[in-house]
mmCIF file with all atom_site columns, C-alpha atoms and ligand atoms in Angstrom:
data_model
loop_
_atom_site.group_PDB
_atom_site.id
_atom_site.type_symbol
_atom_site.label_atom_id
_atom_site.label_alt_id
_atom_site.label_comp_id
_atom_site.label_asym_id
_atom_site.label_entity_id
_atom_site.label_seq_id
_atom_site.pdbx_PDB_ins_code
_atom_site.Cartn_x
_atom_site.Cartn_y
_atom_site.Cartn_z
_atom_site.occupancy
_atom_site.B_iso_or_equiv
_atom_site.pdbx_formal_charge
_atom_site.auth_seq_id
_atom_site.auth_comp_id
_atom_site.auth_asym_id
_atom_site.auth_atom_id
_atom_site.pdbx_PDB_model_num
ATOM   1  C  CA  . UNK F 1 1  ? 97.691  130.430 120.736 1.00 0.00 ? 1   UNK F CA  1
ATOM   2  C  CA  . UNK F 1 2  ? 100.695 128.652 119.288 1.00 0.00 ? 2   UNK F CA  1
ATOM   3  C  CA  . UNK F 1 3  ? 102.019 131.688 117.413 1.00 0.00 ? 3   UNK F CA  1
ATOM   4  C  CA  . UNK F 1 4  ? 101.948 133.802 120.532 1.00 0.00 ? 4   UNK F CA  1
ATOM   5  C  CA  . UNK F 1 5  ? 103.704 131.142 122.573 1.00 0.00 ? 5   UNK F CA  1
ATOM   6  C  CA  . UNK F 1 6  ? 106.389 130.919 119.947 1.00 0.00 ? 6   UNK F CA  1
ATOM   7  C  CA  . UNK F 1 7  ? 106.901 134.672 119.922 1.00 0.00 ? 7   UNK F CA  1
ATOM   8  C  CA  . UNK F 1 8  ? 107.125 134.716 123.708 1.00 0.00 ? 8   UNK F CA  1
ATOM   9  C  CA  . UNK F 1 9  ? 109.725 132.011 123.572 1.00 0.00 ? 9   UNK F CA  1
ATOM   10 C  CA  . UNK F 1 10 ? 111.725 133.941 120.996 1.00 0.00 ? 10  UNK F CA  1
ATOM   11 C  CA  . UNK F 1 11 ? 111.556 137.125 123.032 1.00 0.00 ? 11  UNK F CA  1
ATOM   12 C  CA  . UNK F 1 12 ? 112.611 135.303 126.177 1.00 0.00 ? 12  UNK F CA  1
ATOM   13 C  CA  . UNK F 1 13 ? 115.681 134.184 124.285 1.00 0.00 ? 13  UNK F CA  1
ATOM   14 C  CA  . UNK F 1 14 ? 116.367 137.789 123.319 1.00 0.00 ? 14  UNK F CA  1
ATOM   15 C  CA  . UNK F 1 15 ? 114.904 137.429 119.850 1.00 0.00 ? 15  UNK F CA  1
ATOM   16 C  CA  . UNK F 1 16 ? 112.821 140.562 119.541 1.00 0.00 ? 16  UNK F CA  1
ATOM   17 C  CA  . UNK F 1 17 ? 112.217 141.936 116.031 1.00 0.00 ? 17  UNK F CA  1
ATOM   18 C  CA  . UNK F 1 18 ? 115.493 143.885 115.993 1.00 0.00 ? 18  UNK F CA  1
ATOM   19 C  CA  . UNK F 1 19 ? 117.533 140.844 116.904 1.00 0.00 ? 19  UNK F CA  1
ATOM   20 C  CA  . UNK F 1 20 ? 115.587 138.622 114.528 1.00 0.00 ? 20  UNK F CA  1
ATOM   21 C  CA  . UNK F 1 21 ? 116.484 140.915 111.626 1.00 0.00 ? 21  UNK F CA  1
ATOM   22 C  CA  . UNK F 1 22 ? 120.142 140.193 112.298 1.00 0.00 ? 22  UNK F CA  1
ATOM   23 C  CA  . UNK F 1 23 ? 119.765 136.453 112.651 1.00 0.00 ? 23  UNK F CA  1
ATOM   24 C  CA  . UNK F 1 24 ? 119.281 133.423 110.450 1.00 0.00 ? 24  UNK F CA  1
ATOM   25 C  CA  . UNK F 1 25 ? 118.496 129.878 111.468 1.00 0.00 ? 25  UNK F CA  1
ATOM   26 C  CA  . UNK F 1 26 ? 120.110 126.877 109.843 1.00 0.00 ? 26  UNK F CA  1
ATOM   27 C  CA  . UNK F 1 27 ? 117.323 124.879 108.138 1.00 0.00 ? 27  UNK F CA  1
ATOM   28 C  CA  . UNK F 1 28 ? 119.234 121.675 108.793 1.00 0.00 ? 28  UNK F CA  1
ATOM   29 C  CA  . UNK F 1 29 ? 120.274 121.790 112.440 1.00 0.00 ? 29  UNK F CA  1
ATOM   30 C  CA  . UNK F 1 30 ? 118.496 124.871 113.760 1.00 0.00 ? 30  UNK F CA  1
ATOM   31 C  CA  . UNK F 1 31 ? 121.622 126.714 114.843 1.00 0.00 ? 31  UNK F CA  1
ATOM   32 C  CA  . UNK F 1 32 ? 121.146 130.469 115.057 1.00 0.00 ? 32  UNK F CA  1
ATOM   33 C  CA  . UNK F 1 33 ? 123.795 132.331 113.103 1.00 0.00 ? 33  UNK F CA  1
ATOM   34 C  CA  . UNK F 1 34 ? 124.520 135.929 112.143 1.00 0.00 ? 34  UNK F CA  1
ATOM   35 C  CA  . UNK F 1 35 ? 122.936 136.999 108.838 1.00 0.00 ? 35  UNK F CA  1
ATOM   36 C  CA  . UNK F 1 36 ? 126.383 137.725 107.419 1.00 0.00 ? 36  UNK F CA  1
ATOM   37 C  CA  . UNK F 1 37 ? 127.173 134.016 107.477 1.00 0.00 ? 37  UNK F CA  1
ATOM   38 C  CA  . UNK F 1 38 ? 126.462 132.052 104.314 1.00 0.00 ? 38  UNK F CA  1
ATOM   39 C  CA  . UNK F 1 39 ? 127.262 128.607 105.710 1.00 0.00 ? 39  UNK F CA  1
ATOM   40 C  CA  . UNK F 1 40 ? 126.221 127.053 109.022 1.00 0.00 ? 40  UNK F CA  1
ATOM   41 C  CA  . UNK F 1 41 ? 129.235 126.911 111.350 1.00 0.00 ? 41  UNK F CA  1
ATOM   42 C  CA  . UNK F 1 42 ? 127.806 123.834 113.010 1.00 0.00 ? 42  UNK F CA  1
ATOM   43 C  CA  . UNK F 1 43 ? 126.836 121.475 110.172 1.00 0.00 ? 43  UNK F CA  1
ATOM   44 C  CA  . UNK F 1 44 ? 128.177 123.213 107.048 1.00 0.00 ? 44  UNK F CA  1
ATOM   45 C  CA  . UNK F 1 45 ? 124.736 123.604 105.456 1.00 0.00 ? 45  UNK F CA  1
ATOM   46 C  CA  . UNK F 1 46 ? 124.394 126.481 102.997 1.00 0.00 ? 46  UNK F CA  1
ATOM   47 C  CA  . UNK F 1 47 ? 122.089 129.074 104.527 1.00 0.00 ? 47  UNK F CA  1
ATOM   48 C  CA  . UNK F 1 48 ? 119.219 131.038 103.044 1.00 0.00 ? 48  UNK F CA  1
ATOM   49 C  CA  . UNK F 1 49 ? 119.547 134.778 102.587 1.00 0.00 ? 49  UNK F CA  1
ATOM   50 C  CA  . UNK F 1 50 ? 116.362 135.277 104.577 1.00 0.00 ? 50  UNK F CA  1
ATOM   51 C  CA  . UNK F 1 51 ? 116.741 136.351 108.169 1.00 0.00 ? 51  UNK F CA  1
ATOM   52 C  CA  . UNK F 1 52 ? 114.871 134.777 111.037 1.00 0.00 ? 52  UNK F CA  1
ATOM   53 C  CA  . UNK F 1 53 ? 112.598 137.789 110.918 1.00 0.00 ? 53  UNK F CA  1
ATOM   54 C  CA  . UNK F 1 54 ? 111.843 137.323 107.224 1.00 0.00 ? 54  UNK F CA  1
ATOM   55 C  CA  . UNK F 1 55 ? 110.930 133.699 107.833 1.00 0.00 ? 55  UNK F CA  1
ATOM   56 C  CA  . UNK F 1 56 ? 108.838 134.631 110.807 1.00 0.00 ? 56  UNK F CA  1
ATOM   57 C  CA  . UNK F 1 57 ? 106.961 137.294 108.879 1.00 0.00 ? 57  UNK F CA  1
ATOM   58 C  CA  . UNK F 1 58 ? 106.100 134.811 106.160 1.00 0.00 ? 58  UNK F CA  1
ATOM   59 C  CA  . UNK F 1 59 ? 104.310 132.675 108.697 1.00 0.00 ? 59  UNK F CA  1
ATOM   60 C  CA  . UNK F 1 60 ? 102.804 135.368 110.873 1.00 0.00 ? 60  UNK F CA  1
ATOM   61 C  CA  . UNK F 1 61 ? 101.176 138.715 110.331 1.00 0.00 ? 61  UNK F CA  1
ATOM   62 C  CA  . UNK F 1 62 ? 103.367 141.511 111.693 1.00 0.00 ? 62  UNK F CA  1
ATOM   63 C  CA  . UNK F 1 63 ? 102.947 145.245 112.112 1.00 0.00 ? 63  UNK F CA  1
ATOM   64 C  CA  . UNK F 1 64 ? 104.705 147.202 109.346 1.00 0.00 ? 64  UNK F CA  1
ATOM   65 C  CA  . UNK F 1 65 ? 105.684 149.950 111.733 1.00 0.00 ? 65  UNK F CA  1
ATOM   66 C  CA  . UNK F 1 66 ? 106.999 148.167 114.809 1.00 0.00 ? 66  UNK F CA  1
ATOM   67 C  CA  . UNK F 1 67 ? 107.198 144.507 113.847 1.00 0.00 ? 67  UNK F CA  1
ATOM   68 C  CA  . UNK F 1 68 ? 104.886 143.246 116.568 1.00 0.00 ? 68  UNK F CA  1
ATOM   69 C  CA  . UNK F 1 69 ? 103.388 139.872 115.711 1.00 0.00 ? 69  UNK F CA  1
ATOM   70 C  CA  . UNK F 1 70 ? 99.638  140.090 115.208 1.00 0.00 ? 70  UNK F CA  1
ATOM   71 C  CA  . UNK F 1 71 ? 96.721  137.750 115.070 1.00 0.00 ? 71  UNK F CA  1
ATOM   72 C  CA  . UNK F 1 72 ? 95.268  137.177 111.602 1.00 0.00 ? 72  UNK F CA  1
ATOM   73 C  CA  . UNK F 1 73 ? 92.092  139.088 112.451 1.00 0.00 ? 73  UNK F CA  1
ATOM   74 C  CA  . UNK F 1 74 ? 93.827  142.080 114.073 1.00 0.00 ? 74  UNK F CA  1
ATOM   75 C  CA  . UNK F 1 75 ? 92.790  145.482 112.716 1.00 0.00 ? 75  UNK F CA  1
ATOM   76 C  CA  . UNK F 1 76 ? 95.133  147.581 114.822 1.00 0.00 ? 76  UNK F CA  1
ATOM   77 C  CA  . UNK F 1 77 ? 98.588  146.883 116.149 1.00 0.00 ? 77  UNK F CA  1
ATOM   78 C  CA  . UNK F 1 78 ? 98.246  146.434 119.935 1.00 0.00 ? 78  UNK F CA  1
ATOM   79 C  CA  . UNK F 1 79 ? 101.754 147.820 120.415 1.00 0.00 ? 79  UNK F CA  1
ATOM   80 C  CA  . UNK F 1 80 ? 101.865 151.044 118.361 1.00 0.00 ? 80  UNK F CA  1
ATOM   81 C  CA  . UNK F 1 81 ? 98.240  151.415 117.243 1.00 0.00 ? 81  UNK F CA  1
ATOM   82 C  CA  . UNK F 1 82 ? 99.013  151.246 113.530 1.00 0.00 ? 82  UNK F CA  1
ATOM   83 C  CA  . UNK F 1 83 ? 95.692  150.679 111.693 1.00 0.00 ? 83  UNK F CA  1
ATOM   84 C  CA  . UNK F 1 84 ? 96.366  147.607 109.614 1.00 0.00 ? 84  UNK F CA  1
ATOM   85 C  CA  . UNK F 1 85 ? 93.653  148.063 107.016 1.00 0.00 ? 85  UNK F CA  1
ATOM   86 C  CA  . UNK F 1 86 ? 95.497  151.129 105.652 1.00 0.00 ? 86  UNK F CA  1
ATOM   87 C  CA  . UNK F 1 87 ? 98.059  148.746 104.229 1.00 0.00 ? 87  UNK F CA  1
ATOM   88 C  CA  . UNK F 1 88 ? 95.513  147.554 101.684 1.00 0.00 ? 88  UNK F CA  1
ATOM   89 C  CA  . UNK F 1 89 ? 94.110  150.930 100.645 1.00 0.00 ? 89  UNK F CA  1
ATOM   90 C  CA  . UNK F 1 90 ? 97.355  152.946 100.841 1.00 0.00 ? 90  UNK F CA  1
ATOM   91 C  CA  . UNK F 1 91 ? 98.606  154.592 97.614  1.00 0.00 ? 91  UNK F CA  1
HETATM 92 ZN ZN1 . ZN  D 2 .  ? 123.419 123.745 110.616 1.00 0.00 ? 101 ZN  D ZN1 1
HETATM 93 ZN ZN1 . ZN  D 2 .  ? 102.942 148.242 115.571 1.00 0.00 ? 102 ZN  D ZN1 1
#
């Protein structure tokens, strides 16, 4: 699956969920920068406030507890066992 391959690639580069929360990617040139930066050091493009993780979560379903990327039909997190359907019925 493409999403899984992408996540593997990110993790191989050291981009696990914790790292991704600290990183942003320039939408213009793709340079990875610290989230504290507001302008890309490479091309000068103004950067979004969203972190790499925020962007990733918009495109992929992730576990609320541990941040593991999940398939769209997953009912439990394969990493921590969090039952995903509780998200809908909670509160
Ligand atoms: Zn850039
Ligand atoms: Zn989990």
